[in-house]
XYZ file of C-alpha atoms in Angstrom:
446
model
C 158.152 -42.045 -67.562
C 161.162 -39.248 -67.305
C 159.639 -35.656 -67.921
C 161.693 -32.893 -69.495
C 161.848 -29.321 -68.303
C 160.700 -27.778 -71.079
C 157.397 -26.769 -70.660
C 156.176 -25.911 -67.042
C 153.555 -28.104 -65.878
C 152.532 -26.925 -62.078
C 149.215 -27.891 -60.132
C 148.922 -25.478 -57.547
C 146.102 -27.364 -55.244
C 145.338 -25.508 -52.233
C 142.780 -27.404 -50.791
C 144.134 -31.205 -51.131
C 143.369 -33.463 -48.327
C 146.961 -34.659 -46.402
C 147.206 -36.708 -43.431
C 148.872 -34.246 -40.566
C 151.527 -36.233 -38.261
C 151.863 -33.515 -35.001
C 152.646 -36.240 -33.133
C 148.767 -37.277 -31.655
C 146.093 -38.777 -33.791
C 146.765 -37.967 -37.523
C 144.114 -35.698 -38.761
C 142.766 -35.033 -42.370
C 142.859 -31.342 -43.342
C 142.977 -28.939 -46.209
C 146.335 -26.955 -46.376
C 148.562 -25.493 -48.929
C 149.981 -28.231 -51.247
C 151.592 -28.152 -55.070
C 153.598 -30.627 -57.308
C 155.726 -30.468 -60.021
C 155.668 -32.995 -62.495
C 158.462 -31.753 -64.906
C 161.111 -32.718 -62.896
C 162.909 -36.200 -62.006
C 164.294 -35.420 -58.965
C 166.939 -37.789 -58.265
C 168.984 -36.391 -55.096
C 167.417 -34.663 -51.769
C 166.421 -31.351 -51.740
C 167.579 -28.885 -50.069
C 166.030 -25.554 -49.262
C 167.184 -21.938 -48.577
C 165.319 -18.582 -48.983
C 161.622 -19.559 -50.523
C 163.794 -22.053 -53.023
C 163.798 -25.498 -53.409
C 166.854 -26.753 -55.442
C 167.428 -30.613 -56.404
C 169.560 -32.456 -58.779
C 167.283 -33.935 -61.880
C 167.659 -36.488 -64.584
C 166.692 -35.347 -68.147
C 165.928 -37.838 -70.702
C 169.227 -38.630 -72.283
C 170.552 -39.637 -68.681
C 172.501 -36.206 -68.216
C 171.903 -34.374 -64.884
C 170.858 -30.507 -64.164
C 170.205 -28.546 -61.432
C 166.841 -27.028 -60.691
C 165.462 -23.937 -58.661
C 161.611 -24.042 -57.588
C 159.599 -21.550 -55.814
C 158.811 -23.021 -52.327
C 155.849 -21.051 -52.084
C 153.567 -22.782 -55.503
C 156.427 -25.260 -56.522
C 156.948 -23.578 -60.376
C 159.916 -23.954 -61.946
C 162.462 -20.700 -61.683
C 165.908 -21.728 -63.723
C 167.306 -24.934 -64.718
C 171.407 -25.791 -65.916
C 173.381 -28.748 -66.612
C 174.671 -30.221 -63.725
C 177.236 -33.201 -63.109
C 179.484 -35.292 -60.846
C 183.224 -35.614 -60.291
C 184.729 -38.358 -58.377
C 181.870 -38.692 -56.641
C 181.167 -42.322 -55.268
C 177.694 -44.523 -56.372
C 177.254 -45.766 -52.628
C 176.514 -41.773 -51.890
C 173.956 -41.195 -54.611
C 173.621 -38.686 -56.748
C 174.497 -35.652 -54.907
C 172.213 -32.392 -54.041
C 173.053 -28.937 -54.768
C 174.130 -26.574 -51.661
C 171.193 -23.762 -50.939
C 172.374 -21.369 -48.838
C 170.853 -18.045 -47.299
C 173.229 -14.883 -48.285
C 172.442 -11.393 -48.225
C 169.026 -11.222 -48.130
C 168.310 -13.717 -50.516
C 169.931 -17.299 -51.265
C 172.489 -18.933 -53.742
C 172.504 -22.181 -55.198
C 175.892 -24.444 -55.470
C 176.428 -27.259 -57.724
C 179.046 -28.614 -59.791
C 178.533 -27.945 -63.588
C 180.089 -29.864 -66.151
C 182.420 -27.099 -67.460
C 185.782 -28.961 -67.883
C 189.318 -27.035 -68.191
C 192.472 -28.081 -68.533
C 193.332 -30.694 -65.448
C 189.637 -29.465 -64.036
C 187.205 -31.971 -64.482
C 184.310 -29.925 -63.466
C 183.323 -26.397 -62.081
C 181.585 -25.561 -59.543
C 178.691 -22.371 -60.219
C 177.181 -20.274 -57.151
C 173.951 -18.762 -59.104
C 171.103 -16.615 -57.318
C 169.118 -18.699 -56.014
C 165.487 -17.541 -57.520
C 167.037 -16.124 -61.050
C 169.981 -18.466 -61.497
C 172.548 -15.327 -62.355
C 176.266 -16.703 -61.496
C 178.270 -15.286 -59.020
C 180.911 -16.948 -59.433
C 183.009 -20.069 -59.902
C 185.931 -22.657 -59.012
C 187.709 -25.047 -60.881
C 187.062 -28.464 -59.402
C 189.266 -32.009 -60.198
C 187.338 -34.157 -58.088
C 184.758 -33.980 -54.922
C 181.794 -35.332 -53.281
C 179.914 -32.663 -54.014
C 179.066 -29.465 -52.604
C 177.246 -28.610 -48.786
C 175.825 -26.056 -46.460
C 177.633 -25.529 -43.495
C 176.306 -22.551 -41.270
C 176.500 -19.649 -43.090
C 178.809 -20.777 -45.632
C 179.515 -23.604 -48.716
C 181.802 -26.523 -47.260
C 183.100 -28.541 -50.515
C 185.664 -31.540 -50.020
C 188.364 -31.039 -53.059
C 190.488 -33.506 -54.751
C 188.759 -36.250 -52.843
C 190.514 -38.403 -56.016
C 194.135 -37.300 -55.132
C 196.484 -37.714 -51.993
C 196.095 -34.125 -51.121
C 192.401 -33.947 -50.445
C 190.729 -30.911 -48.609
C 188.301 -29.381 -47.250
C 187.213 -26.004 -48.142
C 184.740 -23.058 -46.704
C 183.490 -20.851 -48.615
C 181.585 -17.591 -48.531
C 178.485 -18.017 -50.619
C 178.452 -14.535 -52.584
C 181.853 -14.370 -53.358
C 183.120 -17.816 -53.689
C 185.859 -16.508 -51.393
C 188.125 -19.326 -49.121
C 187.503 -19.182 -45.020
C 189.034 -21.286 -43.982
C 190.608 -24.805 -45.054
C 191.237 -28.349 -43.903
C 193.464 -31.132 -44.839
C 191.577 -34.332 -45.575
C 187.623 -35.240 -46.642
C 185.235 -34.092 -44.453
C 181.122 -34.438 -44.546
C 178.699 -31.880 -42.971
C 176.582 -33.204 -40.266
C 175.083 -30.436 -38.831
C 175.482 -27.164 -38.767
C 174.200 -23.412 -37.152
C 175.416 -20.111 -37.616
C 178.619 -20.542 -34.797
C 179.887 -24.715 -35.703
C 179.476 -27.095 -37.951
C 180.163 -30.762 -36.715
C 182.004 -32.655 -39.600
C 182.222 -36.784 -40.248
C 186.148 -36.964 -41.233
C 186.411 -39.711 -43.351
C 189.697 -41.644 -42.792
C 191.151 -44.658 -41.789
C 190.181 -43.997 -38.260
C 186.717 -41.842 -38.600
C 185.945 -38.894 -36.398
C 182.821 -36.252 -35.653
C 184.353 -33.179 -34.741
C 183.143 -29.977 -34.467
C 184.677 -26.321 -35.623
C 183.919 -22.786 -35.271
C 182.199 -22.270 -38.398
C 183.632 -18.332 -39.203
C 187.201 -19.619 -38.311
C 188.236 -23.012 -38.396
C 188.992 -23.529 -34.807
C 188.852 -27.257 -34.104
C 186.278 -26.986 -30.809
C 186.179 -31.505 -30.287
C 186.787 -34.674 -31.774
C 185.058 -37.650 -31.139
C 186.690 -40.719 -32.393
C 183.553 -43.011 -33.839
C 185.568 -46.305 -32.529
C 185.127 -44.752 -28.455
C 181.462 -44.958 -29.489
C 181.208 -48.451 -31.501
C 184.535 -50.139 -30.639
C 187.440 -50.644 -32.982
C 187.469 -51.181 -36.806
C 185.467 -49.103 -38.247
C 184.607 -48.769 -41.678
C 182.454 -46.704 -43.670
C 182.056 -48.440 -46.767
C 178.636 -49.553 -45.670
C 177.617 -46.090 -45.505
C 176.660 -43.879 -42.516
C 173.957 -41.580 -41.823
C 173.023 -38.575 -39.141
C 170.550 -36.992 -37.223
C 169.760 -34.538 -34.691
C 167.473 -34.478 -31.439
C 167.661 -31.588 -29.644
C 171.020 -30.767 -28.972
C 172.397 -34.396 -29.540
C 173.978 -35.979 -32.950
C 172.834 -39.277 -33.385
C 174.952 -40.972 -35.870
C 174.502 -44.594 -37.156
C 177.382 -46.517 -39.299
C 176.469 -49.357 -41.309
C 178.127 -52.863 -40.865
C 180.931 -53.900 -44.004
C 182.373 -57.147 -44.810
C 185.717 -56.499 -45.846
C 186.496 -58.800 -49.478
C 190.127 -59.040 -48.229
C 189.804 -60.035 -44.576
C 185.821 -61.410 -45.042
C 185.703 -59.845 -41.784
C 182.878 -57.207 -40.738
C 183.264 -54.080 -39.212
C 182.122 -52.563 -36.311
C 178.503 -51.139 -36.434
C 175.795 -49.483 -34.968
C 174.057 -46.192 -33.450
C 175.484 -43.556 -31.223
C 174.695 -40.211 -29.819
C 177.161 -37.660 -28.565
C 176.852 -33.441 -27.212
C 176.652 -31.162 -30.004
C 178.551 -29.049 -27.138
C 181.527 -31.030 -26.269
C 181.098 -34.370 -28.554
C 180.536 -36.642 -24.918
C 178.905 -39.649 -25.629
C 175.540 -39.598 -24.641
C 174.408 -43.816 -25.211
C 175.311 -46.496 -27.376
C 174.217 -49.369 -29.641
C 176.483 -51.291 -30.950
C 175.826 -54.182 -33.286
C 172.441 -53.010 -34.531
C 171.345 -52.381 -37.889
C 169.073 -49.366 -38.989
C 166.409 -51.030 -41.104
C 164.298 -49.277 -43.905
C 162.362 -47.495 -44.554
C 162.572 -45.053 -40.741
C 162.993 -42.209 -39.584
C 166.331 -40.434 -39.310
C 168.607 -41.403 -36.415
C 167.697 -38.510 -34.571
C 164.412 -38.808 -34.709
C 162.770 -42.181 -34.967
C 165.408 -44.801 -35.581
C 163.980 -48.684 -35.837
C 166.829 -51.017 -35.548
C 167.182 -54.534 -35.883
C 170.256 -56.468 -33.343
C 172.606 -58.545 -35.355
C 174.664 -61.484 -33.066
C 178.300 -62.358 -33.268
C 176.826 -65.240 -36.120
C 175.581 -62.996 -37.942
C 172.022 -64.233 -37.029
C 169.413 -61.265 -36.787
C 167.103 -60.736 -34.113
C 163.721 -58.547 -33.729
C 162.867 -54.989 -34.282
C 162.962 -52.534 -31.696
C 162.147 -48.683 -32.018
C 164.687 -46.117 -29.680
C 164.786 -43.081 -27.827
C 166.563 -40.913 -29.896
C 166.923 -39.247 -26.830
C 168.166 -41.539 -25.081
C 169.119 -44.651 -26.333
C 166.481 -46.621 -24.538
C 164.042 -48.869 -26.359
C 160.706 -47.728 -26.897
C 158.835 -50.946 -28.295
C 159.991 -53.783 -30.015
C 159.056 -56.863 -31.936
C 160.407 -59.981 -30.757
C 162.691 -61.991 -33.367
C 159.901 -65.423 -32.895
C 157.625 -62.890 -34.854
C 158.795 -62.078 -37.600
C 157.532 -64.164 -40.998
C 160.139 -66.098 -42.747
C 160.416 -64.280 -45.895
C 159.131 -62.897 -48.399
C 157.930 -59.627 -46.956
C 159.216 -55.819 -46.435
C 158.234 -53.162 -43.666
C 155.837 -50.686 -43.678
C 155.147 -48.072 -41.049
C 152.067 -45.632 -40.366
C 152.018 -42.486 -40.081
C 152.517 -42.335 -36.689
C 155.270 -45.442 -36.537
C 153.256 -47.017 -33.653
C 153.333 -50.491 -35.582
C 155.211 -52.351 -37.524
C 153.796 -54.067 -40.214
C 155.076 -56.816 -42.467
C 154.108 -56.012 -45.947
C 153.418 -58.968 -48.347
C 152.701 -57.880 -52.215
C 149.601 -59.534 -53.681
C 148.644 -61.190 -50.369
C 147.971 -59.973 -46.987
C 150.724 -59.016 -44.220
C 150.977 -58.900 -40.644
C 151.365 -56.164 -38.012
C 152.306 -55.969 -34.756
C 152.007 -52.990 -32.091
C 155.288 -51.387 -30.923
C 154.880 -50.656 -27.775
C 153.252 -53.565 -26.556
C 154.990 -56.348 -29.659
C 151.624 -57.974 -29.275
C 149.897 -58.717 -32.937
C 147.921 -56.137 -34.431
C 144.676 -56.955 -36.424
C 146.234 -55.975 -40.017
C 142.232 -56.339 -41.963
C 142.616 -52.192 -41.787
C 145.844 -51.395 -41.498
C 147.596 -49.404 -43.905
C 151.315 -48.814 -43.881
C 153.970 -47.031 -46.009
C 157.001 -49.374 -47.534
C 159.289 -48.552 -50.378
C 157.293 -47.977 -54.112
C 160.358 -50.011 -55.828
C 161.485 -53.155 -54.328
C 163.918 -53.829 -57.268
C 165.313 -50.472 -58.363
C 167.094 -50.002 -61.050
C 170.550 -47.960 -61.285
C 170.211 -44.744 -63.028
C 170.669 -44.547 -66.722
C 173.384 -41.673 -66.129
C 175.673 -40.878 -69.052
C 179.237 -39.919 -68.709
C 179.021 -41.131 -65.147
C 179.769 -44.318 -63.044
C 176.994 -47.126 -62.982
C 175.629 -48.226 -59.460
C 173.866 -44.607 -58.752
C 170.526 -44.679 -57.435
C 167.709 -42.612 -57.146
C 166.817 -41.621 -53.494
C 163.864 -44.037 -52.473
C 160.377 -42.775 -52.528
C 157.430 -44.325 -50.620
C 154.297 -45.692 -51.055
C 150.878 -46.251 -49.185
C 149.796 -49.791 -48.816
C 147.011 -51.957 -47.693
C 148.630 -54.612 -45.590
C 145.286 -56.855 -45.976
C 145.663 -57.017 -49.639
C 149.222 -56.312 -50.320
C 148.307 -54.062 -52.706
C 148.588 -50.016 -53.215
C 146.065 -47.354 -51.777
C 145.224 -45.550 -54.048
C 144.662 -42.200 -54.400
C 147.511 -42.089 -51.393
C 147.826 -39.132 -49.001
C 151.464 -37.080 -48.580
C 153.828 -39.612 -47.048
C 154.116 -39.324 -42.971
C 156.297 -36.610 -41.741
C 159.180 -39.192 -40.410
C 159.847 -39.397 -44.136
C 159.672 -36.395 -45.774
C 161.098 -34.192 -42.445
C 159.555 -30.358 -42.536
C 161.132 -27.329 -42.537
C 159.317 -24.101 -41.444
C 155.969 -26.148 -42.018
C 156.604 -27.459 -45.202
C 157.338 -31.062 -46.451
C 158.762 -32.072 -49.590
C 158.780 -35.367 -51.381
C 159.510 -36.827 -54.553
C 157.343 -39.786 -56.221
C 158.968 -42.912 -57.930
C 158.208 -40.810 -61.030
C 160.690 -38.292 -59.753
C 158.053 -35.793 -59.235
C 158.098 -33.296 -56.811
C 155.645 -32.242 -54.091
C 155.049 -30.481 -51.101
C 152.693 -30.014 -48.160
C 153.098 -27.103 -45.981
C 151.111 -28.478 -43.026
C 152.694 -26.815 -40.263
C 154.775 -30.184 -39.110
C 157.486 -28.388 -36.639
C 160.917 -28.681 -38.529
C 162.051 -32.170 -38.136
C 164.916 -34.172 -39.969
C 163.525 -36.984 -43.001
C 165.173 -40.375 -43.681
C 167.379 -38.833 -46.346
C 168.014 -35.723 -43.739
């Protein structure tokens, strides 16, 4: 069921019972926790100055950006929003939320066309939604914070595509770049970008000037032909990127790229540890904080699970590939993502133990796996088909294969937190959050 933004609807519950994941035994306690049920929230959040801003679906499949109060969830503006050249494999994209002069702006592209501009992208306060200001925009990927500034990728459609920063109160242009480049991470003095071209790079520039500080080629991590048409994703540990590009069967050449994990020095981009030829499996953590992987042979032929150091590379449990069921089933992980279970719908599943791979009684165990198995693309108008909504998760009873119901807030390795709070959206699109006090920590979609 899609619900408009036309009449507020906020539950402010501040004494709901969440499960807390600090990382020792999960405990059940009353904190601060509200939802907001007019929204279908169908890109990440982001979050910047008490506001929580998101991309959502209306009824009629067109898009608009929203602005909630972090503090009690209600809605504070709402205005169309779209997508320019943006590609389905990426999902729907977020808005930018950035911290600026004592308060924060919003960024997102708005479906303002002019002339040979396809779109425009709108810097509005974040907590009124007043515009600052705007820029024509043919074609991009959407919109990103980077440090103290906006990073956008321009004319990603045409031969001359860029990169541009810009200063969030005045729309005004840093510094620029020649190519497509995605933020990774970023901090007040760099911002390490993904460089997406023929031969892929992380490399990392003074974020106030553009001074190229390292580049890391991704093919010294995972070996020759790369390519990120499987998709890629990031995390950080400490002061370590760990990146993870997915395999890709080229149609021409049916054959398949190179693959796998990889961590290098935010510092000076040196490789910290490999993994080539392993698949991140889903739903996990982020790479840089609890990455489950799976190790794929030259045949093609998978083998077991195994959970890493983010750290350091080094495997922290795994399940051996003689135990895991035939078909049929999909993983679910507690809160704490010391098993692994085997979710079967209708019928009961299996678990195992991580550290040890030994079998887990599963008569009590209760796991979290994907709500959707078979999603459907979004009914999006004026836009490509083959977007999806980001995932959301659901509790389940692995002895009966069926939902638990009424569920607690999804585990932390999900939903990340960010100064204590964590933020989720249902398969409903729905938003919620938790603020727990779970030490800032990157999601799956973070």
């Amino acid at each position: 069921m899609l619900r408009p933004l036309t009449k507020p609807s906020i539950a402010l519950v501040c004494a709901m019972a969440v499960t807390a994941c600090s990382g020792s035994d999960a405990a059940t306690a009353d904190f601060p926790s509200w939802h907001n049920t007019d929204v279908n929230a169908v890109s990440r959040m982001t979050v910047a100055g008490g506001v929580v801003a998101a991309t959502s679906m209306k009824p009629d499949g067109t898009l608009q950006t929203v602005a909630l109060d972090l503090r009690d969830g209600r809605t504070l503006w709402s205005k169309p929003a779209t997508m320019a050249g943006r590609l389905p494999g990426m999902g729907v994209s977020a808005p930018a939320a950035v911290e600026s002069g004592g308060g924060a702006v919003v960024v997102a592209l708005d479906p303002a066309r002019k002339g040979r501009w396809n779109a425009t992208l709108v810097a509005r306060d974040a907590r009124t939604g007043a515009q600052k200001w705007t820029r024509p925009v043919h074609s991009t990927f959407g919109p990103q914070r980077c440090g103290p500034y906006v990073c956008v990728s321009e004319n990603t459609a045409l031969s001359g595509a860029r990169m541009v920063v810009l200063d969030p109160a005045t729309g005004k242009v840093r510094w620029r770049l020649a190519g497509i480049g995605e933020v990774e991470w970023s901090d007040a003095g760099r911002v390490l970008l993904l460089r997406l071209a023929a031969d892929p790079a992380i490399e990392s520039y003074d974020v106030k000037t553009g001074t190229l500080q390292w580049q890391q080629p991704v093919a010294q991590a995972l070996g020759p032909g790369i390519d990120l048409s499987g998709g890629w994703a990031f995390g950080v540990t400490g002061g370590d990127l760990v990146g993870y590009v997915a395999p890709y069967t080229s149609p021409r050449t049916k054959k398949l790229s190179s693959f796998g994990l990889f961590s290098v020095k935010i510092s000076d981009g040196t490789v910290n540890w490999m993994r080539p030829s392993v698949v991140r499996v889903y739903p996990s953590g982020s790479p840089g904080y609890a990455p489950v992987v799976r190790p794929v042979d030259a045949g093609g032929v998978y083998g077991g699970f195994a959970r890493l150091d983010p750290v350091s590379g080094r495997v922290l449990g795994q399940v051996s590939a003689s135990d895991v069921p035939g078909s049929g089933w999909w993983l679910a992980f507690p809160d704490r993502m010391d098993r692994l279970g085997f979710l079967k719908h209708g019928s009961k599943g299996t678990a195992f133990d991580l550290a040890s791979g030994d079998p887990a009684p599963a008569d009590e165990e209760r796991g979290w796996s994907f709500c959707v198995t078979d999603p459907k693309p979004l009914p999006l108008k004026a836009q490509p088909q083959g977007f999806y909504s980001t995932a959301a998760l659901c509790q389940y009873d692995l002895a009966q294969g069926r939902r638990v119901a009424p569920a607690t807030a999804p585990p932390a390795w999900f939903t990340g937190s960010q100064d204590g709070w964590r933020l989720w959206h249902d398969e409903k699109g729905a938003v919620h959050a938790v603020n727990d006090g779970t030490p800032t920590t990157p999601g799956m979609y973070s």
